[in-house]
Short mmCIF file of C-alpha atoms in Angstrom, two decimals:
data_model
loop_
_atom_site.label_atom_id
_atom_site.label_comp_id
_atom_site.label_asym_id
_atom_site.label_seq_id
_atom_site.Cartn_x
_atom_site.Cartn_y
_atom_site.Cartn_z
CA MET A 779 8.67 8.19 10.05
CA ASP A 780 5.68 8.97 11.77
CA PHE A 781 2.01 9.17 10.07
CA LYS A 782 -0.05 10.71 12.84
CA ARG A 783 -2.67 12.71 10.02
CA LYS A 784 -6.48 11.83 10.67
CA ASP A 785 -7.57 12.90 6.96
CA LEU A 786 -6.00 13.16 3.64
CA LEU A 787 -7.40 15.79 1.92
CA GLY A 788 -4.92 16.62 -0.68
CA LEU A 789 -1.36 16.80 -2.05
CA GLU A 790 -0.71 20.25 -1.05
CA ASP A 791 -0.90 19.18 2.77
CA LEU A 792 1.32 16.38 2.11
CA THR A 793 5.18 16.33 2.72
CA ARG A 794 7.37 14.90 0.46
CA ASP A 795 8.88 12.17 2.90
CA GLU A 796 4.95 11.19 3.61
CA ILE A 797 4.68 10.65 0.00
CA PHE A 798 7.02 8.57 -0.19
CA PHE A 799 5.88 6.53 2.86
CA ILE A 800 2.38 6.11 1.69
CA LEU A 801 4.19 4.75 -1.50
CA ASP A 802 6.26 2.40 0.09
CA THR A 803 3.44 1.43 2.58
CA ALA A 804 1.34 0.62 -0.81
CA LYS A 805 4.22 -1.91 -1.67
CA SER A 806 3.63 -4.04 0.69
CA PHE A 807 -0.01 -4.24 0.01
CA GLU A 808 0.17 -5.43 -3.78
CA GLY A 809 1.26 -9.04 -2.85
CA ILE A 810 -2.28 -9.64 -1.13
CA LEU A 811 -4.24 -8.57 -4.53
CA ASN A 812 -2.05 -12.02 -6.32
CA ARG A 813 -3.13 -14.38 -3.35
CA ARG A 814 -6.22 -16.42 -3.87
CA ILE A 815 -7.25 -15.20 -0.77
CA LYS A 816 -7.16 -11.40 -1.98
CA LYS A 817 -8.31 -10.86 1.88
CA VAL A 818 -6.58 -9.43 5.22
CA PRO A 819 -7.91 -8.79 8.51
CA ILE A 820 -6.23 -6.16 9.85
CA LEU A 821 -8.80 -3.19 9.63
CA ARG A 822 -11.75 -5.64 10.98
CA GLY A 823 -14.60 -4.29 13.15
CA LYS A 824 -13.94 -0.20 11.17
CA THR A 825 -17.05 0.82 9.14
CA VAL A 826 -16.23 3.60 6.38
CA VAL A 827 -19.25 5.06 4.31
CA ASN A 828 -18.56 6.23 0.96
CA LEU A 829 -19.93 9.54 0.19
CA PHE A 830 -20.03 10.32 -3.94
CA PHE A 831 -22.48 12.88 -4.67
CA GLU A 832 -20.47 12.95 -8.10
CA ALA A 833 -20.90 9.76 -10.68
CA SER A 834 -17.72 7.93 -11.14
CA THR A 835 -17.33 3.92 -11.54
CA ARG A 836 -13.12 3.42 -11.09
CA THR A 837 -12.43 5.86 -7.33
CA ARG A 838 -15.86 4.19 -6.00
CA MET A 839 -15.39 0.54 -7.24
CA SER A 840 -11.83 0.99 -6.27
CA PHE A 841 -12.22 2.29 -2.82
CA GLU A 842 -14.81 -0.35 -2.09
CA LEU A 843 -12.71 -2.75 -3.10
CA ALA A 844 -9.60 -1.43 -1.07
CA GLU A 845 -12.02 -1.43 1.98
CA LYS A 846 -13.27 -5.03 1.75
CA ARG A 847 -9.71 -6.10 1.50
CA LEU A 848 -8.89 -4.52 4.29
CA ASN A 849 -11.90 -6.23 5.85
CA ILE A 850 -13.87 -3.30 6.50
CA ASP A 851 -17.22 -2.69 6.69
CA VAL A 852 -19.04 -0.65 3.79
CA LEU A 853 -21.45 1.76 3.44
CA ASN A 854 -22.39 3.32 0.50
CA PHE A 855 -24.72 6.04 -0.25
CA SER A 856 -25.66 7.89 -3.83
CA PRO A 857 -27.56 11.10 -3.53
CA SER A 858 -30.15 10.27 -5.93
CA ASN A 859 -31.72 7.20 -3.31
CA SER A 860 -31.28 9.34 -0.14
CA SER A 861 -33.20 11.79 1.93
CA VAL A 862 -30.28 14.86 0.24
CA LEU A 863 -33.87 14.59 -2.49
CA LYS A 864 -35.62 15.31 0.57
CA GLY A 865 -33.66 18.81 1.75
CA GLU A 866 -31.25 17.11 3.93
CA SER A 867 -28.10 19.11 3.87
CA LEU A 868 -24.75 17.37 3.78
CA ARG A 869 -23.68 18.94 7.35
CA ASP A 870 -26.50 17.50 8.07
CA THR A 871 -26.20 13.86 6.62
CA ILE A 872 -22.95 13.62 7.86
CA LYS A 873 -23.41 13.94 11.17
CA ASN A 874 -26.53 11.95 11.34
CA ILE A 875 -23.99 8.59 9.68
CA LEU A 876 -22.10 9.96 12.15
CA ALA A 877 -24.18 9.38 14.99
CA MET A 878 -23.85 5.12 13.55
CA ARG A 879 -20.83 5.31 14.40
CA VAL A 880 -18.74 4.74 11.72
CA ASP A 881 -14.74 5.28 11.45
CA CYS A 882 -14.00 7.18 8.11
CA PHE A 883 -16.32 9.00 5.21
CA VAL A 884 -14.55 8.75 1.55
CA LEU A 885 -15.91 11.79 -0.04
CA ARG A 886 -16.48 12.69 -2.87
CA HIS A 887 -18.38 16.17 -3.98
CA SER A 888 -18.63 19.00 -6.55
CA THR A 889 -17.91 21.58 -4.56
CA PRO A 890 -13.90 22.53 -3.62
CA GLY A 891 -12.75 22.27 -0.09
CA THR A 892 -15.92 20.49 1.27
CA PRO A 893 -13.81 17.30 2.37
CA HIS A 894 -11.57 19.93 4.20
CA PHE A 895 -14.55 21.92 5.87
CA LEU A 896 -15.90 18.68 6.99
CA ALA A 897 -12.84 17.24 8.35
CA LYS A 898 -12.54 20.30 11.17
CA GLU A 899 -15.77 19.15 11.84
CA ILE A 900 -15.83 15.85 13.10
CA PRO A 901 -13.70 13.73 14.66
CA VAL A 902 -13.20 10.67 11.93
CA SER A 903 -11.16 10.27 9.57
CA ILE A 904 -12.14 11.89 5.78
CA ILE A 905 -10.61 10.70 2.48
CA ASN A 906 -10.48 13.04 -0.57
CA ALA A 907 -12.33 11.70 -3.24
CA GLY A 908 -12.52 14.49 -5.43
CA ASP A 909 -13.13 17.87 -4.22
CA GLY A 910 -14.27 19.84 -8.08
CA ALA A 911 -11.54 20.64 -9.85
CA HIS A 912 -9.84 20.98 -5.91
CA GLU A 913 -7.62 17.70 -5.40
CA HIS A 914 -8.22 13.80 -6.19
CA PRO A 915 -5.30 12.96 -3.82
CA THR A 916 -5.43 9.16 -4.48
CA GLN A 917 -5.49 9.82 -8.16
CA ALA A 918 -2.34 11.12 -7.74
CA LEU A 919 -0.61 9.06 -5.55
CA LEU A 920 -1.64 6.18 -7.87
CA ASP A 921 0.40 7.99 -10.77
CA LEU A 922 3.05 8.51 -8.69
CA TYR A 923 3.30 4.94 -7.66
CA THR A 924 2.60 3.61 -11.55
CA ILE A 925 4.96 6.24 -12.54
CA ARG A 926 7.60 4.90 -9.81
CA GLU A 927 7.29 1.50 -10.46
CA ALA A 928 8.29 1.56 -13.89
CA LYS A 929 10.52 3.86 -14.04
CA GLY A 930 12.26 3.75 -10.31
CA LYS A 931 12.38 7.18 -9.84
CA ILE A 932 10.36 10.18 -9.85
CA GLU A 933 13.01 13.24 -9.48
CA ASP A 934 14.44 14.62 -12.21
CA LEU A 935 12.08 13.10 -14.67
CA ARG A 936 10.36 14.96 -17.20
CA VAL A 937 5.84 14.96 -17.13
CA LEU A 938 4.08 16.46 -19.08
CA ILE A 939 -0.09 16.72 -18.02
CA VAL A 940 -1.61 17.24 -21.28
CA GLY A 941 -5.33 18.47 -21.80
CA ASP A 942 -7.53 20.74 -19.54
CA ILE A 943 -5.50 22.22 -16.68
CA ALA A 944 -7.95 24.87 -15.48
CA HIS A 945 -10.91 22.22 -14.16
CA SER A 946 -8.81 19.11 -13.81
CA ARG A 947 -8.23 18.03 -9.98
CA VAL A 948 -5.88 15.60 -10.89
CA ALA A 949 -3.75 17.88 -13.06
CA ARG A 950 -3.55 19.82 -9.17
CA SER A 951 -2.96 16.28 -7.27
CA ASN A 952 -0.35 15.65 -9.54
CA ILE A 953 1.91 18.47 -9.95
CA TRP A 954 1.65 18.81 -6.44
CA GLY A 955 2.90 15.57 -5.93
CA LEU A 956 5.10 15.89 -8.73
CA THR A 957 7.14 18.87 -7.76
CA LYS A 958 7.69 17.74 -3.99
CA LEU A 959 9.24 14.66 -5.65
CA ARG A 960 11.43 17.03 -7.85
CA ALA A 961 10.21 15.83 -11.17
CA LYS A 962 9.77 18.82 -14.03
CA VAL A 963 7.10 19.21 -14.70
CA ARG A 964 5.38 20.89 -17.84
CA VAL A 965 1.42 21.12 -18.92
CA CYS A 966 0.26 21.54 -21.77
CA GLY A 967 -3.62 22.36 -23.52
CA PRO A 968 -5.28 25.49 -25.15
CA PRO A 969 -4.52 28.43 -23.70
CA THR A 970 -8.49 29.06 -22.39
CA LEU A 971 -7.41 25.58 -20.38
CA ILE A 972 -4.53 26.45 -19.11
CA PRO A 973 -5.06 29.14 -15.89
CA PRO A 974 -2.75 31.67 -16.68
CA MET A 975 -0.88 31.66 -13.04
CA ILE A 976 -0.49 27.95 -13.15
CA GLU A 977 3.66 28.07 -13.07
CA GLN A 978 3.24 29.19 -9.79
CA MET A 979 3.52 25.91 -8.77
CA GLY A 980 6.28 25.07 -10.49
CA VAL A 981 5.30 24.13 -13.71
CA LYS A 982 6.16 25.10 -17.13
CA SER A 983 3.15 26.05 -19.89
CA TYR A 984 2.60 24.87 -23.44
CA PHE A 985 0.09 25.68 -26.17
CA SER A 986 2.14 23.47 -28.26
CA LEU A 987 1.80 19.70 -27.93
CA GLU A 988 4.77 19.15 -30.22
CA GLU A 989 6.91 21.05 -28.08
CA ALA A 990 5.89 20.05 -24.94
CA LEU A 991 6.27 16.38 -25.55
CA GLN A 992 10.19 17.02 -26.13
CA GLY A 993 12.05 14.53 -24.62
CA VAL A 994 9.66 14.01 -22.16
CA ASP A 995 9.22 10.53 -19.92
CA VAL A 996 5.96 10.44 -18.70
CA ILE A 997 3.21 11.79 -20.54
CA MET A 998 -0.29 11.94 -18.60
CA MET A 999 -3.76 12.79 -21.06
CA LEU A 1000 -6.22 14.09 -19.20
CA ARG A 1001 -10.06 13.56 -19.73
CA LEU A 1002 -11.80 16.58 -21.62
CA GLN A 1003 -14.33 16.89 -19.31
CA ARG A 1004 -17.45 17.70 -22.06
CA GLU A 1005 -19.54 17.90 -18.99
CA ARG A 1006 -17.59 20.90 -18.18
CA GLN A 1007 -17.50 22.08 -20.73
CA THR A 1008 -20.49 24.58 -21.62
CA LYS A 1009 -18.18 28.05 -21.64
CA GLY A 1010 -17.38 26.95 -25.48
CA LEU A 1011 -13.71 27.62 -24.14
CA PHE A 1012 -12.26 25.69 -27.70
CA PRO A 1013 -14.31 25.77 -30.63
CA SER A 1014 -15.00 22.22 -31.03
CA ILE A 1015 -13.66 18.72 -30.07
CA ASN A 1016 -12.22 18.22 -33.90
CA GLU A 1017 -10.39 20.79 -33.24
CA TYR A 1018 -9.26 19.76 -30.62
CA ARG A 1019 -7.99 16.56 -31.73
CA ASP A 1020 -6.50 18.20 -33.62
CA PHE A 1021 -3.90 20.28 -31.70
CA PHE A 1022 -4.19 18.11 -28.40
CA SER A 1023 -4.44 14.18 -29.50
CA LEU A 1024 -1.88 12.14 -28.65
CA SER A 1025 -1.36 10.51 -32.37
CA GLU A 1026 1.32 8.28 -33.09
CA GLU A 1027 3.61 11.34 -34.93
CA LYS A 1028 3.08 13.14 -32.18
CA LEU A 1029 4.62 10.56 -30.09
CA LYS A 1030 8.06 10.10 -31.41
CA LEU A 1031 8.33 13.53 -29.98
CA ALA A 1032 8.53 12.02 -26.59
CA LYS A 1033 11.31 9.78 -25.39
CA GLU A 1034 11.24 6.09 -26.86
CA ASP A 1035 10.42 5.03 -23.22
CA ALA A 1036 7.78 7.32 -22.85
CA LEU A 1037 4.99 6.35 -20.28
CA ILE A 1038 1.06 7.17 -21.59
CA MET A 1039 -0.99 7.58 -18.75
CA HIS A 1040 -4.51 8.74 -18.05
CA PRO A 1041 -6.63 8.70 -15.19
CA GLY A 1042 -10.15 7.36 -16.83
CA PRO A 1043 -12.16 7.13 -18.42
CA VAL A 1044 -10.53 7.61 -21.83
CA ASN A 1045 -12.79 9.33 -24.46
CA TRP A 1046 -10.75 7.09 -26.94
CA GLY A 1047 -11.15 8.90 -30.84
CA VAL A 1048 -10.39 12.27 -28.87
CA GLU A 1049 -7.48 12.64 -26.71
CA LEU A 1050 -6.11 9.44 -27.33
CA PRO A 1051 -6.38 7.32 -30.43
CA PHE A 1052 -8.04 4.21 -30.37
CA LYS A 1053 -4.26 3.03 -31.50
CA ILE A 1054 -3.10 3.53 -28.38
CA ARG A 1055 -5.00 1.03 -26.30
CA GLU A 1056 -2.36 -1.71 -27.71
CA ASN A 1057 0.38 0.19 -27.48
CA ARG A 1058 3.18 -1.17 -24.71
CA ARG A 1059 4.06 2.19 -23.02
CA ASN A 1060 0.34 2.39 -22.33
CA VAL A 1061 0.08 1.52 -18.54
CA ILE A 1062 -3.42 3.06 -18.08
CA LEU A 1063 -5.14 -0.18 -16.72
CA GLY A 1064 -2.12 -1.54 -14.31
CA GLN A 1065 -3.18 2.38 -12.89
CA VAL A 1066 -6.37 1.39 -12.06
CA THR A 1067 -4.78 -1.92 -10.28
CA ASN A 1068 -2.66 0.36 -8.75
CA GLY A 1069 -5.06 2.07 -6.92
CA ILE A 1070 -5.88 -0.35 -5.12
CA ILE A 1071 -3.06 -0.88 -3.54
CA ILE A 1072 -2.75 3.02 -2.90
CA ARG A 1073 -6.55 3.00 -1.42
CA MET A 1074 -5.43 -0.07 1.31
CA ALA A 1075 -2.47 1.69 2.05
CA ILE A 1076 -3.89 5.22 2.77
CA LEU A 1077 -6.85 3.42 4.71
CA TYR A 1078 -4.15 1.08 6.96
CA LEU A 1079 -2.40 4.50 7.27
CA LEU A 1080 -5.84 6.33 8.79
CA LEU A 1081 -7.27 3.74 10.68
CA GLY A 1082 -4.54 0.88 11.60
CA ARG A 1083 -3.24 2.33 14.42
CA ARG A 1084 -4.46 4.93 17.59
CA ARG A 1085 -4.01 8.15 17.54
CA MET B 1121 21.91 -7.07 29.93
CA ALA B 1122 23.30 -10.21 29.75
CA LYS B 1123 24.17 -12.50 27.23
CA LEU B 1124 22.41 -15.37 27.40
CA MET B 1125 23.18 -17.45 23.96
CA ASP B 1126 26.42 -16.44 21.94
CA GLU B 1127 27.70 -17.67 18.45
CA ARG B 1128 28.48 -21.17 18.99
CA GLU B 1129 25.85 -22.08 20.84
CA MET B 1130 23.12 -20.95 18.67
CA VAL B 1131 25.10 -22.94 15.34
CA ARG B 1132 25.05 -25.27 18.06
CA ILE B 1133 21.74 -25.62 18.68
CA LEU B 1134 20.28 -24.42 14.77
CA LEU B 1135 21.86 -28.12 14.16
CA ARG B 1136 19.97 -29.71 16.95
CA LEU B 1137 17.10 -28.22 15.71
CA ALA B 1138 17.82 -29.92 12.25
CA HIS B 1139 18.51 -32.89 13.44
CA GLU B 1140 15.16 -33.01 15.42
CA ILE B 1141 13.36 -32.05 12.27
CA LEU B 1142 15.01 -34.93 10.80
CA GLU B 1143 14.13 -37.64 12.85
CA LYS B 1144 10.34 -36.58 12.79
CA ASN B 1145 10.11 -36.97 9.36
CA LYS B 1146 11.28 -39.32 7.38
CA GLN B 1147 10.35 -38.25 4.22
CA THR B 1148 11.53 -34.63 3.84
CA GLU B 1149 9.81 -33.98 0.56
CA ASP B 1150 7.24 -32.39 1.67
CA LEU B 1151 8.69 -30.02 4.36
CA ILE B 1152 8.47 -26.52 3.71
CA LEU B 1153 10.15 -23.79 6.56
CA ILE B 1154 8.32 -20.40 6.76
CA GLY B 1155 10.42 -17.74 8.59
CA ILE B 1156 8.04 -15.43 10.21
CA GLN B 1157 9.47 -11.95 9.60
CA ARG B 1158 11.69 -10.57 10.32
CA ARG B 1159 14.22 -12.33 12.44
CA GLY B 1160 12.90 -15.88 11.43
CA ALA B 1161 13.24 -15.71 8.40
CA PRO B 1162 17.19 -16.10 8.01
CA LEU B 1163 16.87 -18.63 10.61
CA ALA B 1164 14.68 -20.43 8.36
CA GLU B 1165 17.10 -20.12 5.32
CA ARG B 1166 20.03 -21.37 8.08
CA ILE B 1167 17.84 -24.79 9.37
CA SER B 1168 17.20 -25.67 5.18
CA LYS B 1169 21.18 -25.41 4.54
CA LEU B 1170 22.01 -27.28 7.50
CA ILE B 1171 18.89 -29.91 6.09
CA LYS B 1172 20.87 -30.03 3.04
CA GLU B 1173 24.55 -30.68 4.62
CA ILE B 1174 23.13 -32.95 6.50
CA LYS B 1175 21.03 -35.09 3.89
CA GLY B 1176 22.09 -33.88 0.37
CA LYS B 1177 17.84 -33.15 0.62
CA GLU B 1178 16.44 -29.32 -0.10
CA VAL B 1179 13.92 -28.24 2.66
CA PRO B 1180 11.81 -25.05 0.27
CA THR B 1181 11.65 -21.99 2.50
CA GLY B 1182 9.56 -18.64 2.74
CA SER B 1183 8.86 -15.81 4.74
CA LEU B 1184 5.50 -14.82 5.96
CA ASP B 1185 4.98 -11.11 7.67
CA ILE B 1186 1.98 -10.95 9.64
CA THR B 1187 1.49 -7.35 10.37
CA PHE B 1188 -2.01 -7.50 8.59
CA TYR B 1189 -3.18 -10.23 11.11
CA ARG B 1190 -1.76 -8.78 14.58
CA ASP B 1191 -4.68 -8.19 16.60
CA ASP B 1192 -3.54 -5.16 18.45
CA LEU B 1193 -3.39 -2.52 15.62
CA THR B 1194 -5.33 -0.25 17.27
CA ARG B 1195 -3.64 -0.39 20.44
CA ILE B 1196 -0.16 0.81 19.51
CA GLY B 1197 0.35 3.91 18.43
CA TYR B 1198 2.53 3.83 14.97
CA HIS B 1199 2.92 1.60 12.22
CA PRO B 1200 4.86 -1.27 11.98
CA VAL B 1201 7.30 -1.84 9.04
CA VAL B 1202 5.80 -4.01 6.68
CA ARG B 1203 8.08 -6.64 5.61
CA ASP B 1204 7.74 -8.80 2.68
CA THR B 1205 5.64 -12.33 1.79
CA ASN B 1206 7.46 -14.96 0.18
CA ILE B 1207 5.46 -18.02 -0.48
CA LEU B 1208 6.24 -19.16 -3.98
CA ILE B 1209 5.60 -22.87 -3.70
CA PRO B 1210 1.69 -23.89 -3.02
CA ILE B 1211 1.59 -25.14 0.80
CA ASP B 1212 -1.71 -27.20 0.07
CA ASP B 1213 -1.00 -30.58 1.85
CA LYS B 1214 2.17 -29.86 2.31
CA LYS B 1215 3.81 -30.42 6.00
CA VAL B 1216 5.26 -26.33 7.03
CA ILE B 1217 7.33 -25.48 10.13
CA LEU B 1218 6.95 -22.18 11.02
CA VAL B 1219 10.33 -20.72 12.47
CA ASP B 1220 10.13 -17.88 15.00
CA ASP B 1221 12.95 -16.59 17.29
CA VAL B 1222 11.11 -15.84 20.18
CA LEU B 1223 8.19 -17.60 21.55
CA TYR B 1224 6.33 -15.44 24.15
CA THR B 1225 3.23 -14.32 24.60
CA GLY B 1226 1.47 -16.78 21.43
CA ARG B 1227 -0.17 -13.64 19.46
CA THR B 1228 2.66 -13.63 16.82
CA ALA B 1229 2.17 -17.38 16.14
CA ARG B 1230 -1.10 -16.70 16.45
CA ALA B 1231 -1.05 -14.36 13.48
CA ALA B 1232 1.18 -16.31 11.76
CA LEU B 1233 -1.25 -19.49 11.42
CA GLU B 1234 -4.01 -17.09 10.40
CA ALA B 1235 -1.89 -15.69 7.47
CA LEU B 1236 -0.79 -19.14 6.45
CA LEU B 1237 -4.02 -20.33 6.08
CA ASP B 1238 -5.04 -17.64 3.78
CA PHE B 1239 -2.36 -19.06 1.87
CA GLY B 1240 -3.83 -22.55 1.91
CA ARG B 1241 -4.44 -25.58 3.46
CA PRO B 1242 -1.44 -27.17 4.79
CA ARG B 1243 -1.31 -30.61 5.86
CA LYS B 1244 0.64 -30.21 9.51
CA ILE B 1245 1.58 -27.24 10.36
CA GLU B 1246 4.28 -26.67 13.22
CA LEU B 1247 6.36 -24.41 15.24
CA LEU B 1248 10.29 -23.97 15.85
CA ILE B 1249 11.66 -21.70 18.19
CA LEU B 1250 14.93 -20.30 19.19
CA VAL B 1251 14.14 -18.78 22.32
CA ASP B 1252 10.74 -19.66 24.07
CA ARG B 1253 10.78 -17.11 27.27
CA GLY B 1254 7.63 -18.05 28.56
CA HIS B 1255 4.19 -16.22 29.38
CA ARG B 1256 1.91 -17.28 27.25
CA GLU B 1257 -1.58 -15.71 26.62
CA LEU B 1258 -2.69 -18.34 24.15
CA PRO B 1259 -3.02 -21.71 24.04
CA ILE B 1260 0.17 -22.56 21.64
CA PHE B 1261 3.13 -24.76 22.37
CA PRO B 1262 6.04 -24.67 20.28
CA ASN B 1263 7.01 -28.27 18.51
CA TYR B 1264 10.75 -27.69 18.43
CA VAL B 1265 12.45 -25.31 21.08
CA GLY B 1266 16.20 -23.97 21.07
CA LYS B 1267 16.48 -23.07 24.17
CA ASN B 1268 13.57 -22.50 27.44
CA ILE B 1269 14.83 -19.19 29.40
CA PRO B 1270 12.32 -18.42 32.13
CA THR B 1271 12.05 -14.01 32.09
CA SER B 1272 10.12 -11.97 33.95
CA LEU B 1273 7.67 -9.63 32.97
CA GLU B 1274 10.05 -6.60 33.09
CA GLU B 1275 12.35 -8.11 30.95
CA MET B 1276 13.24 -8.65 26.96
CA VAL B 1277 15.04 -10.86 24.74
CA GLU B 1278 16.61 -9.74 21.68
CA VAL B 1279 18.04 -12.09 19.38
CA LYS B 1280 20.32 -11.13 17.08
CA VAL B 1281 21.33 -12.70 13.53
CA LYS B 1282 24.28 -12.31 11.39
CA GLU B 1283 21.77 -11.71 8.72
CA ILE B 1284 20.30 -8.65 9.81
CA ASP B 1285 22.42 -7.48 12.76
CA SER B 1286 25.86 -9.27 11.64
CA ARG B 1287 25.94 -10.97 14.58
CA ASP B 1288 24.77 -13.86 16.62
CA GLU B 1289 23.79 -13.90 20.17
CA VAL B 1290 20.54 -13.60 22.44
CA ILE B 1291 20.85 -10.94 25.05
CA ILE B 1292 18.63 -9.85 27.67
CA ILE B 1293 17.49 -6.55 28.89
CA LYS B 1294 15.53 -5.21 31.56
CA LYS B 1295 12.96 -2.63 30.17
CA GLY B 1296 13.45 0.83 32.25
CA LYS B 1297 10.92 3.22 32.75
CA ASN B 1298 10.08 4.39 29.37
CA GLY B 1299 9.83 0.52 27.79
CA LEU B 1300 13.88 -0.09 27.42
#
C-alpha cells in the first residue's frame, strides 16, 4: 500500500484499502502507550499547529498527546486569545502561521469544507478535526478501530447509529467508513433529525429505536447536541429521552454481545442512562484510548515520509 | 547473484555463536537475546534454543522493531512495514545481546540502541551479527560476528531464514539501474 496523501479531510475521500492501511498502521502504535517511556522520536523536528475554532476536550488533547508521543513540536491555537479577535481572517491567520515554517495544521472549524478549501491553498498537511456537521475523520477511524478490535472484523456487522444524524459529523464520517468496509448500517432518531436523503448513503433509517435495535452488533449513541438545537426540532429533552435513550430493556433487543459506543461527551441521563456507565459492553473509554493511536498513525502517515 | 552461505554453514555458524556467548558469559541468568525485526528475531530464537541444548539453560528472547527510531524516514519515499516489538520482561540491569542478520552502515544498530533504552537501562548491551559486510557510517562494532563478507556498495547482501523465507542461505546481488 502506497499512502501518498498530503491531507486527511474525510472518509468520503478514502478508499477501503486506505482505511484498512490506517487501521493496521495504528495497531503498531498500540505498544508505545503501554511502555514506561511513551514516546518515540519518529517525527522529531516536525511542527504541528492545532487550530481549534470550536470547543473540544477529547479531540484536542488526543491530538496534542499523539503529537507529543511522536516527538512533534506542538503549537496550540484558540481564537479567544488570538488576533482573530482583531478581525484577522482565517486565511491570513493560516498564511502567517505558515510563514513560521510549520509542517501540518490540525483544524477544527464550524464551517463545513474549511479544511478542504485550505488544503488546496497551502502546501503543508491539513488534518480535519471536525468541520461543522460535515466530517470528523479521526473520530470515525478510531470508531472503526474499536469495532474491529472488539469484533475482529467490520464486514457484515450490523451497526446502528442513534441520535441527531442531521447535525452529526461523527455520523456522516462513520457512515462513509462503515459502508466502505461493508458493514450494514442503520440510523435512528426523530424524523426531524434524520435527513430525508440519508438512505442514498447506503444506510437504512428507522424512527423507532425498538425496531432499529433488533439484532445489531454495535450501537453508536450520539450526543444530543443541545447547542445546535435552536430550531425546536423535537419537543423536549424528556420526550427525546423517552423515545431514544438506550434503556436496559431496549438494550435487550440488540445482540447479547453488542458494543455500546459514544463519541463523547456523553449527556448521562439523556441519550444514555447512568447505569450504562458500569455496563461491560460499554467501550466508550476504550474509544478515547484508541483515539491517540489512530491520530499517531495519521500523523505518521502524513508526515513520516518524503512525498 | 552468488550464494555466500548455505544452510549447513549457517547452522554451524549459529552453533559457534552460541558457544561464543557461553564462553564470554559464565552466568547466563542475566542474559536476554533481542532480535531486530525482521530476520534478527528468528535468529535470536534459534541461538536461544542452541544455548538450551548446550547448557540446558533458558535464555529469554524478544524482538525489536526499529522503524520509529530510523533516521531516514523523511528521506525515503514509502512507509516501512512496522513489525512487532515484544520485550516482555524488564531489561533493567540485564545483559542484552542484540541480534541482527546483516551489519552494514550501522544505522539500524544505532536505532536499535536508542529503542532499547526506551524500555529500560540494561547493564550492558552487545551486538551479534550473522554477516558483517563492512561500510560502517557510524562507530558501531559487533561483539559476535558470524562471518565477515567484504562487499562493494553496488552489492546487496540478503539473508534468508527458514522461518520467513522457507530456506536458510545468504546471497549477494548486484544492484541494477533500478536499485535491484
